[in-house]
Coordinates of C-alpha atoms and ligand atoms in Angstrom, one line a residue:
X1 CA 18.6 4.5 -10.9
X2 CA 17.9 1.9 -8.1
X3 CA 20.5 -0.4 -7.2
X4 CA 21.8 -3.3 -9.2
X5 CA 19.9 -6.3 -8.3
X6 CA 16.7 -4.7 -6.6
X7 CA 13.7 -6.3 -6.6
X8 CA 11.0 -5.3 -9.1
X9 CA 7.5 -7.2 -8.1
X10 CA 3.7 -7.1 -7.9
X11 CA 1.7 -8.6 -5.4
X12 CA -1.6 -10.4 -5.4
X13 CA -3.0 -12.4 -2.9
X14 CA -4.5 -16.0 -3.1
X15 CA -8.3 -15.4 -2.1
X16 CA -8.2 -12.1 -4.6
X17 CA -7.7 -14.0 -7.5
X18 CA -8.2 -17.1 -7.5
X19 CA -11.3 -18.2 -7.4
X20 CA -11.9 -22.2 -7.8
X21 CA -13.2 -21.8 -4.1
X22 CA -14.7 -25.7 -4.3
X23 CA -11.8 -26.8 -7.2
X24 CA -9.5 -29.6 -6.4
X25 CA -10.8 -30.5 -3.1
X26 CA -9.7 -27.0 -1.8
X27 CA -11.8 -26.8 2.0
X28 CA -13.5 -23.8 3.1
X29 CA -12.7 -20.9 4.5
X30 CA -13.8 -17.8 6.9
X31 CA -14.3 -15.6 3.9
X32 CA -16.7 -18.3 2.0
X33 CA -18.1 -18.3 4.8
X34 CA -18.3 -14.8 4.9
X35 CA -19.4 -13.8 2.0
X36 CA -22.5 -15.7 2.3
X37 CA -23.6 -13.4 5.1
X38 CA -26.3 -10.5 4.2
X39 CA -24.5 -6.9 4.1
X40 CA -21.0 -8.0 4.8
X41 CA -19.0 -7.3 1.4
X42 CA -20.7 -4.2 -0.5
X43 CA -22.7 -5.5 -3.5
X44 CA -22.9 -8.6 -2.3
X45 CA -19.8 -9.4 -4.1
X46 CA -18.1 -12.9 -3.6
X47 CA -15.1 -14.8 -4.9
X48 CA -16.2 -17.4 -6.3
X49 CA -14.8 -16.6 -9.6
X50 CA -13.0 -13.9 -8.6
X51 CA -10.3 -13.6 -11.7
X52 CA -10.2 -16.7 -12.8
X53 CA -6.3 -17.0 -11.9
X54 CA -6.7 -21.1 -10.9
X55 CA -7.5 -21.3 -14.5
X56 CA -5.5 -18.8 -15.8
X57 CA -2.4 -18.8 -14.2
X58 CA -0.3 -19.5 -17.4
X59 CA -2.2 -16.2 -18.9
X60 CA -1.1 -14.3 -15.3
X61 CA 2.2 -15.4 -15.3
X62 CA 3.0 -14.5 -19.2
X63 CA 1.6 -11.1 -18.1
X64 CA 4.1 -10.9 -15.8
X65 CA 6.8 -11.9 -18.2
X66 CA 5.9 -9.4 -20.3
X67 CA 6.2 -6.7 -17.7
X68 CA 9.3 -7.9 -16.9
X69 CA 8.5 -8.2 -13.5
X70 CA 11.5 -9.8 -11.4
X71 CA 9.6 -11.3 -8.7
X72 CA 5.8 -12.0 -7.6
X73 CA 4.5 -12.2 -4.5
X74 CA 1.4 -14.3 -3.8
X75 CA -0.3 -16.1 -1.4
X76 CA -0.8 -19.7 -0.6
X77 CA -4.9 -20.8 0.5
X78 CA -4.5 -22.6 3.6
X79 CA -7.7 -24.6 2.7
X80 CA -6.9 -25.8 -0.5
X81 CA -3.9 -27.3 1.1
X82 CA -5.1 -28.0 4.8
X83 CA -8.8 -28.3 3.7
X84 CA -9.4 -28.7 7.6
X85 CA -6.6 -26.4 9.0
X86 CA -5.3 -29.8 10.6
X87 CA -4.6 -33.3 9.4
X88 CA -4.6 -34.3 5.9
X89 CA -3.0 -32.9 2.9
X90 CA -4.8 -31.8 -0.6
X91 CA -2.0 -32.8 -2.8
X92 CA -3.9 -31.1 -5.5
X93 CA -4.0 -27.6 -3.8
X94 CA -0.5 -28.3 -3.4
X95 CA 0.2 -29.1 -6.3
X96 CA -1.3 -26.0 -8.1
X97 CA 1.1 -23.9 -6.5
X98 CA 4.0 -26.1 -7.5
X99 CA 2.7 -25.7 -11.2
X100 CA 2.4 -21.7 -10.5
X101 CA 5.8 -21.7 -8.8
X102 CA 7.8 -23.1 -12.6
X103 CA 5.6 -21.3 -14.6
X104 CA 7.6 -18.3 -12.8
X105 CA 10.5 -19.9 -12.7
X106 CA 10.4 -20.9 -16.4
X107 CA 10.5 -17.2 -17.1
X108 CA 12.9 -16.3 -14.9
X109 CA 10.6 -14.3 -12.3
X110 CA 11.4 -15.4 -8.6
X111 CA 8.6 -16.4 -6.6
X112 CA 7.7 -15.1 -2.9
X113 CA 4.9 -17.1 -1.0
X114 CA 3.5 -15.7 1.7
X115 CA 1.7 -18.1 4.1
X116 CA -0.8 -16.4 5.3
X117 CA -3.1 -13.8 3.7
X118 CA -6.4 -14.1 5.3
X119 CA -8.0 -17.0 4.5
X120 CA -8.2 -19.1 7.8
X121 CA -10.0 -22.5 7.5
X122 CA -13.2 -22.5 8.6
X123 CA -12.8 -25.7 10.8
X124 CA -10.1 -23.8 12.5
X125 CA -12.6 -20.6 13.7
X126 CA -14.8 -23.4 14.4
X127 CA -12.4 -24.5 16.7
X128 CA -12.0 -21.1 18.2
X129 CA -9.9 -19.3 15.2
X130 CA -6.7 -16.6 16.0
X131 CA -8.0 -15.9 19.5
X132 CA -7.3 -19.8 20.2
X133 CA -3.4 -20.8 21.0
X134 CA -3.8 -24.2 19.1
X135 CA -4.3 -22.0 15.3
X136 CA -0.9 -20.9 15.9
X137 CA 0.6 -24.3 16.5
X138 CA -1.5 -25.5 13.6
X139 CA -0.1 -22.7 11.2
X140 CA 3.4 -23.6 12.1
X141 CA 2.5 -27.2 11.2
X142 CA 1.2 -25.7 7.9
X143 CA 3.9 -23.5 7.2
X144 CA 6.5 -26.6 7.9
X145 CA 4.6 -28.8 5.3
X146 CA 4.2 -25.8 2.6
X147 CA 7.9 -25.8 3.0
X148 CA 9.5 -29.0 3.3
X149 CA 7.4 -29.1 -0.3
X150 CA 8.5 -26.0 -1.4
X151 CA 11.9 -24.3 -0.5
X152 CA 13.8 -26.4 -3.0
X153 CA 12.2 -23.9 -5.9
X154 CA 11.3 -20.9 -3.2
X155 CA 13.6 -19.0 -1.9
X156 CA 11.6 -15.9 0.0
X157 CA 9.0 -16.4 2.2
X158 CA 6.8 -14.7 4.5
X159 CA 5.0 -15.6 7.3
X160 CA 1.6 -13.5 8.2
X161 CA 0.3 -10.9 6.0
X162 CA -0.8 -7.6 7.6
X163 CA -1.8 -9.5 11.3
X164 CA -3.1 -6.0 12.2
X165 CA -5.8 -6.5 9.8
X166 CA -6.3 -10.3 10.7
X167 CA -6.5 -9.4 14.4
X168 CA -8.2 -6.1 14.5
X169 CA -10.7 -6.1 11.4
X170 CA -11.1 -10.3 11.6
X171 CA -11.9 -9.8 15.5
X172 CA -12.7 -5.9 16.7
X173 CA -14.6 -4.0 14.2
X174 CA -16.0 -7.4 12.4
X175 CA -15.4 -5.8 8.8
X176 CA -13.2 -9.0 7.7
X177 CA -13.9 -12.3 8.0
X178 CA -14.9 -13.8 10.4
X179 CA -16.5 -10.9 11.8
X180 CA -16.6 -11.0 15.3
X181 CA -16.5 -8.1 18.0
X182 CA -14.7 -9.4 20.7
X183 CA -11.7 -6.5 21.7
X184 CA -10.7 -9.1 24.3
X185 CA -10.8 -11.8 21.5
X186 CA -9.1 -9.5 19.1
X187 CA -5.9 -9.4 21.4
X188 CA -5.5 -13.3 21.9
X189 CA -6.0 -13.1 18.0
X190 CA -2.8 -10.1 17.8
X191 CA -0.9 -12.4 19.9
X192 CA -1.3 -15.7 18.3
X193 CA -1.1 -13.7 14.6
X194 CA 2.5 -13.2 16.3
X195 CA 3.0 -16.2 18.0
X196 CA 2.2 -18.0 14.6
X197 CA 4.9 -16.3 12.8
X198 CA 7.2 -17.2 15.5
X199 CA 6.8 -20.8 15.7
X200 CA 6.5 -20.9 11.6
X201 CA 9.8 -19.6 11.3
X202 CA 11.3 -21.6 13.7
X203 CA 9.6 -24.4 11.9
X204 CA 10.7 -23.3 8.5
X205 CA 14.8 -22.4 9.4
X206 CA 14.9 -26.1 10.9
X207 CA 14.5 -27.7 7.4
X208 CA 16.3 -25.5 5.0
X209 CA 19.0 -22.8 6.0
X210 CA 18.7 -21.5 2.4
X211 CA 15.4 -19.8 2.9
X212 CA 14.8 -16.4 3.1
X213 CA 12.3 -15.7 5.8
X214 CA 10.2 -13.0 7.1
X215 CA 7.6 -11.0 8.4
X216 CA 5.1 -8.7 6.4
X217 CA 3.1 -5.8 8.8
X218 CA 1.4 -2.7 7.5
X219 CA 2.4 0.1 8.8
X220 CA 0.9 3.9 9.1
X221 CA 3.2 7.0 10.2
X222 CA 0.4 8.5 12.6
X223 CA 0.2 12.3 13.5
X224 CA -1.3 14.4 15.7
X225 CA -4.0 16.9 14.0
X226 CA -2.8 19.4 16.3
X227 CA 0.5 20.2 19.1
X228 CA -2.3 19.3 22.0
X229 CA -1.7 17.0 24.6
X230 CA -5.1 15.1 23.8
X231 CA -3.6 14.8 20.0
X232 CA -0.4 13.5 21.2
X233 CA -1.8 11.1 23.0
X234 CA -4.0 9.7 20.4
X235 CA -1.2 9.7 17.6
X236 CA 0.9 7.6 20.2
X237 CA -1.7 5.3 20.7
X238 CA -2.8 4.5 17.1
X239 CA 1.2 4.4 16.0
X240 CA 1.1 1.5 19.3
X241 CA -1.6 -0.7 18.5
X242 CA -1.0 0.1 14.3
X243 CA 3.0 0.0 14.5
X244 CA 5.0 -0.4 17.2
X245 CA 2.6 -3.9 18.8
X246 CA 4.2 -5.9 15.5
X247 CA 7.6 -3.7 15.2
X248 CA 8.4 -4.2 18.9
X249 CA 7.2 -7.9 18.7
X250 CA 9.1 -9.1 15.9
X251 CA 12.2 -7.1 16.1
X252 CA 12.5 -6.5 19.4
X253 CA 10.8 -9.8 21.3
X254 CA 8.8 -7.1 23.7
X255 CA 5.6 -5.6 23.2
X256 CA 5.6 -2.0 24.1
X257 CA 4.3 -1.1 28.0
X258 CA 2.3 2.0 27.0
X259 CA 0.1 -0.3 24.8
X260 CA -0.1 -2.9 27.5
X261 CA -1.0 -0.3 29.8
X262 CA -3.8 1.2 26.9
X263 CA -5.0 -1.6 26.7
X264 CA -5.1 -3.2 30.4
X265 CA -9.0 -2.2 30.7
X266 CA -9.4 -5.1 28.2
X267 CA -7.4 -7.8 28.9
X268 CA -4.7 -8.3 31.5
X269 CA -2.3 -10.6 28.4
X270 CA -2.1 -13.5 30.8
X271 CA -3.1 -16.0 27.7
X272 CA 1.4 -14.7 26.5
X273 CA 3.2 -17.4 28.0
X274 CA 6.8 -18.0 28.6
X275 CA 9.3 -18.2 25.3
X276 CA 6.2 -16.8 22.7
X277 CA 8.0 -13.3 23.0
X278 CA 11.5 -15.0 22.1
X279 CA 9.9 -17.4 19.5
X280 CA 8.1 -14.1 18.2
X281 CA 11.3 -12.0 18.3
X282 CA 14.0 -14.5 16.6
X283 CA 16.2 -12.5 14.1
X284 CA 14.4 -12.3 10.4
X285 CA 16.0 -12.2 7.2
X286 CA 13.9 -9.2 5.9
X287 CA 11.3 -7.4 6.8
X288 CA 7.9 -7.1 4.5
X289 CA 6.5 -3.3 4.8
X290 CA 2.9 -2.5 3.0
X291 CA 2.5 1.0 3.0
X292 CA -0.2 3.1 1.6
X293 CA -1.4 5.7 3.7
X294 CA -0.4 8.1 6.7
X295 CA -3.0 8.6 9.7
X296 CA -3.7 11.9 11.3
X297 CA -5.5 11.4 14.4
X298 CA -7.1 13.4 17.1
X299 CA -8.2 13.1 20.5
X300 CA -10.5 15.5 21.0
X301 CA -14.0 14.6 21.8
X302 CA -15.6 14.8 18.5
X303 CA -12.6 15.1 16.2
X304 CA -13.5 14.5 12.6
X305 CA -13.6 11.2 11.0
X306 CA -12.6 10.7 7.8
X307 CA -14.0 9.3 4.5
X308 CA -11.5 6.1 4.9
X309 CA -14.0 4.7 7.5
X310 CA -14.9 0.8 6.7
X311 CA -18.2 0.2 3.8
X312 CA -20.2 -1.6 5.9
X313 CA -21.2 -1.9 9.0
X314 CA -18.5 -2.5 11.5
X315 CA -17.6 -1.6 15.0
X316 CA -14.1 0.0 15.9
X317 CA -10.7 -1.8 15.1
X318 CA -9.4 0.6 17.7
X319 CA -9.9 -1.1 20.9
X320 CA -8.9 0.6 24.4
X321 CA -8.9 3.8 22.1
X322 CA -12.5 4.4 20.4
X323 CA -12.4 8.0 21.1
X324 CA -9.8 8.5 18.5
X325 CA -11.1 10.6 15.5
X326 CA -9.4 10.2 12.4
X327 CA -8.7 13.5 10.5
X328 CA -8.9 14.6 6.8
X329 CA -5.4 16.4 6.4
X330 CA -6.2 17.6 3.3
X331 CA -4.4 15.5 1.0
X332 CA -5.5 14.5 -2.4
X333 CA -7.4 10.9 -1.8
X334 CA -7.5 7.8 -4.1
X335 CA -10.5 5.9 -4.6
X336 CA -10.6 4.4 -0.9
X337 CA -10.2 7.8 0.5
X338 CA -6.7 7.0 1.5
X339 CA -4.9 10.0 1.8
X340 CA -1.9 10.4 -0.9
X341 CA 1.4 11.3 0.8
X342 CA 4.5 9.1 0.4
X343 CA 6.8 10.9 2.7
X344 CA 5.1 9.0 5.1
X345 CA 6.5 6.2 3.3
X346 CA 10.2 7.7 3.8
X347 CA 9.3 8.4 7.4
X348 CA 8.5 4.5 7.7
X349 CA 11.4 3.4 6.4
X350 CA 13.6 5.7 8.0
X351 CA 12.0 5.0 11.7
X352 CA 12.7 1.1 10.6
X353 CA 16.4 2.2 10.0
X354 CA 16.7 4.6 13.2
X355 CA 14.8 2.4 15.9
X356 CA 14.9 -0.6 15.4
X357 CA 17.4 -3.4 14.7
X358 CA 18.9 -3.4 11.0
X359 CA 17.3 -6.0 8.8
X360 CA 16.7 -6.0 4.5
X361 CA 13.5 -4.6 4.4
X362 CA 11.2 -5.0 0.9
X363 CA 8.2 -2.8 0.2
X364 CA 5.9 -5.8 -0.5
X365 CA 2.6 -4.0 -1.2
X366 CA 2.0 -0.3 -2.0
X367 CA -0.3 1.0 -4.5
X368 CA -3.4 2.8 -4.9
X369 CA -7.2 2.1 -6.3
X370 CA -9.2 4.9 -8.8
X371 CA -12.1 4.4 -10.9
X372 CA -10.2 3.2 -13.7
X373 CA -12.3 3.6 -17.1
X374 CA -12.6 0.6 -19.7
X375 CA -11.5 3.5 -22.7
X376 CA -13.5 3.0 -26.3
X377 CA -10.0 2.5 -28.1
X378 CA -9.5 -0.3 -25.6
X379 CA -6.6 1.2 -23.4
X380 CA -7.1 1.7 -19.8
X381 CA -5.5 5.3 -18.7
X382 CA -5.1 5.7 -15.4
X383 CA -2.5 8.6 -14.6
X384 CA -2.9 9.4 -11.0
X385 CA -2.1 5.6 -10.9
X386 CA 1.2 6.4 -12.3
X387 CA 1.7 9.4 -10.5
X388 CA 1.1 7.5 -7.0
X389 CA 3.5 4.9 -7.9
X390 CA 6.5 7.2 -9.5
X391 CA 6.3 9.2 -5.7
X392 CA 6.5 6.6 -4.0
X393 CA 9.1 4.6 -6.0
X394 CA 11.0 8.5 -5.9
X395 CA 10.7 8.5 -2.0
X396 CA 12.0 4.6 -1.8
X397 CA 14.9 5.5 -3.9
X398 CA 16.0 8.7 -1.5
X399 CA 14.9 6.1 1.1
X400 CA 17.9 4.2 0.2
X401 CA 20.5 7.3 -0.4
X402 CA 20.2 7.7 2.9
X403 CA 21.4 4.5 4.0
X404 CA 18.1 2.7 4.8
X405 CA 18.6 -0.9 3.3
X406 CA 15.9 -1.0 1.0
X407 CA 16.2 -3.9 -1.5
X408 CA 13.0 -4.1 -3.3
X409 CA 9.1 -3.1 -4.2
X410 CA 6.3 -4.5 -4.4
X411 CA 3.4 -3.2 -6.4
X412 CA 0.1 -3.8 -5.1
X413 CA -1.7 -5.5 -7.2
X414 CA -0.9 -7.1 -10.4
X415 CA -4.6 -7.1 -11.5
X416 CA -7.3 -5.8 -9.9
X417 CA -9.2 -8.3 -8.1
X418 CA -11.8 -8.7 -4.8
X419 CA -11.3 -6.2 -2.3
X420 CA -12.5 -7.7 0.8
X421 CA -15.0 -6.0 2.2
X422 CA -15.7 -3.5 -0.7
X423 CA -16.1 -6.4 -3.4
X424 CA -15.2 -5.7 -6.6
X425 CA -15.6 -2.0 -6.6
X426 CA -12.1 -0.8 -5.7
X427 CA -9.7 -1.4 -8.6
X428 CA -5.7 -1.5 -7.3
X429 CA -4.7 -3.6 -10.5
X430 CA -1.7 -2.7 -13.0
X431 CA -3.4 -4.8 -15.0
X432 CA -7.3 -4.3 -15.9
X433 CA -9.9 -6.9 -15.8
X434 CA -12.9 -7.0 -17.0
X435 CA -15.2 -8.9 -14.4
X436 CA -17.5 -10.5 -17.1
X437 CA -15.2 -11.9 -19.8
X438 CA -11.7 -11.9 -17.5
X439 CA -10.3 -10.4 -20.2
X440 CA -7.0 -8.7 -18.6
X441 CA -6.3 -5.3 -20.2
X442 CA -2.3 -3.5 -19.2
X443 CA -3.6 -0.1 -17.6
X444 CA -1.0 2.4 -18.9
X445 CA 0.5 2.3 -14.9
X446 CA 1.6 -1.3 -16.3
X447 CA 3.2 -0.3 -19.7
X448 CA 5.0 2.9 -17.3
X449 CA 6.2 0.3 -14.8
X450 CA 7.6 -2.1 -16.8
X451 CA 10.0 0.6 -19.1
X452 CA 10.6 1.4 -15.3
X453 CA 11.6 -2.1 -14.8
X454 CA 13.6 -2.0 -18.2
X455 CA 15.4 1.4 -17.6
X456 CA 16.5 -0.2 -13.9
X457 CA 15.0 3.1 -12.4
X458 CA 12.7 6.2 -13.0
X459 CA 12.9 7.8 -16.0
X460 CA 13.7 11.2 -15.6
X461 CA 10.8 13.7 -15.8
X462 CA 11.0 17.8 -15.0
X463 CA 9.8 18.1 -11.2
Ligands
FCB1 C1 -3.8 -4.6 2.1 C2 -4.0 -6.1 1.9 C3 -4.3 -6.4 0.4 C4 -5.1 -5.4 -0.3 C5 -4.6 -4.0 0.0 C6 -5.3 -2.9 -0.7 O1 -4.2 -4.3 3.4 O2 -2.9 -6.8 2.3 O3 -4.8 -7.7 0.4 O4 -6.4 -5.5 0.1 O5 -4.5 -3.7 1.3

């Protein structure tokens, strides 16, 4: 049984679902822009339609209801509010996300808005995107307006989703929008990802000490492939530009010298400029934690890489450190080829509980994708599904025996939707939709998670 009062939520994310891209006076942003361009999402996928959930939103949130879910995280689209990034207001984007945020409420489901999940304005990389200061000063201004509008119904909110990927896919290996390949560019990006958060919150706590704020980062436990000093070496610098470059950031105000010194080849930092690290390093109400996945790395020449490698062509997110080679262990995979281990999920939280300052910390995303079959008696059965999300959910509880302050979890996603850079191929949904007729479909990982929900805990099955 999980503690009284623990969050049970799903995740989406605004550009995944939505669709409406052109709706309501919504701008544009880096992945419309994206999309359009030859061999960048597999299939040639785009979310234009994506599932419908502008239109459906009532149909999504009974879903929900019906799970019993007791909280949903989702984004907010920085262009259908901002449609430039700067300057005017879409009070129809706005106000699509005040209608989302009582449907919720109506049902009792609290609602936790992240900020930020990818989808920069297109005039803003036109003006120089992440790697430019000004983006971070025009997110805080975001975040302040999506608040003053907001916090009176939302409680939780979260700043930047995942600025690892923003920074190192958006900038380095080009396999998210906007697909550059600037290393040098990707580190202004890293830094103003964290310099955004900083100013937002500070922006936020100003109008309404109520909130509940924080940060949401991704984090990998990363191990060496073998005891070698070449192995060591490259598990300590993947866990520093992966982990510790956010961790050490946000909970600590620093940014740790071994990655500085990694990473000196490229850049010597001198765009960080007095007060970002304190701004970036103000005390949080909770900590967001993805978690799917453990790396095992090696730094041997040659050392294997492994299947999770990006779909299309892309450079290395890895910058300073290309010569890493990322291992197969030997772990079952899901449908990305993300290796299946969710101790690595107790050694995540347990590190967050040992090294670094105590905060609330939430698993806000952690799921997995398999080639879910559309069954001929209608039902969507999708076991490993379970089976990945009982471990996990097993490892969060003993997570919290042990004293880490877990409080909730976050299943990622609610339906399946566009993944990125791999389109519509990759389904991560509880819920099953059927791309031509929307129809959603509860997967039985949904009907398992919601008794889940209803029994307060996991229902005790032989080992
Ligand atoms: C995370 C993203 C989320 C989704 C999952 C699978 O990195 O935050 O949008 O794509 O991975």
């Amino acid at each position: 049984m999980f503690p009284t009062g623990f969050v049970w939520g799903a995740a989406t994310s605004a550009y995944q679902i939505e669709g409406g891209l052109s709706a309501d006076g919504r701008g544009t942003s880096i992945w419309d822009s994206f999309c359009r361009q030859e061999g960048r999402i597999v299939g040639g996928d785009h979310a234009e339609i994506a599932i419908d959930h502008y239109n459906r939103y009532r149909d999504d949130v009974k879903l929900m209801a019906d799970l019993g879910l007791t909280a949903y995280r989702f984004s907010v689209s920085w262009p259908r509010i901002q449609p430039e990034g700067l300057g005017a207001y879409n009070a129809k984007g706005l106000d699509f996300y005040k209608r989302l945020v009582d449907e919720l409420l109506s049902y009792g489901i609290d609602p936790w808005l992240t900020l930020y999940h990818w989808d920069l304005p297109q005039a803003l990389e036109d003006a120089g995107g992440w790697p430019a200061r000004d983006t971070s000063k025009r997110f805080a201004d975001f975040a302040a307006t999506v608040h003053a509008e907001l916090s009176d119904r939302v409680r939780n909110w979260s700043t930047v989703n995942e600025p690892w990927c923003s920074a190192f896919l958006g900038y380095a290996s080009g396999e998210h929008a906007p697909g550059r390949r600037e290393p040098a560019a990707a580190l202004r990006a890293a830094h103003h990802l964290n310099l955004a958060h900083g100013l937002a919150v500070q922006a936020m706590r100003a109008q309404n000490a109520d909130s509940q704020i924080g940060g949401c980062v991704n984090l990998y436990p990363v191990t060496p492939a073998t005891a070698s000093e070449a192995d060591q070496d490259a598990a300590r610098r993947i866990d520093g530009l992966q982990n510790r470059f956010f961790l050490d950031a946000l909970l600590k105000g620093a940014y740790p010298e071994d990655v500085l010194a990694d990473l000196s080849h490229i850049s010597d930092m001198s765009f960080i400029q007095d007060g970002d690290l304190a701004a970036i390093g103000a005390p949080l109400d909770m900590l967001l934690v993805n978690y799917y996945s453990r790396f095992t790395v090696s730094g041997a020449p040659g050392g294997a890489v492994s299947a999770a490698a990006a779909p299309t062509d892309s450079g290395s997110p890895w910058i300073g450190s290309e010569h890493v080679g990322f291992v197969n262990a030997g772990r079952p995979v899901t449908a990305m080829g993300w290796e299946v281990d969710d101790s690595g999920l107790y050694e995540t939280l347990r590190r967050l509980a040992d090294e670094y300052p105590r905060v609330p910390l939430y698993i806000s995303e952690n799921g997995a994708a398999y080639d879910d079959v559309f069954g001929e008696d209608g039902t969507v059965h999708d076991p490993d599904r379970v089976a990945y999300i009982e471990a996990h959910l097993r490892t969060c509880h003993a997570a919290i025996e042990s004293g880490v302050p877990l409080q909730g979890y976050f299943a990622w996603s609610l339906m399946d939707n566009f993944e990125w850079a791999w389109g519509y191929g990759k389904r991560f949904g509880l819920v099953y939709v059927d791309y031509e007729t929307q129809a959603r479909t509860l997967k039985s990982s949904a009907l398992w998670y919601a008794d889940t929900i209803r029994h307060g805990g996991l229902l005790g099955r032989a080992q």
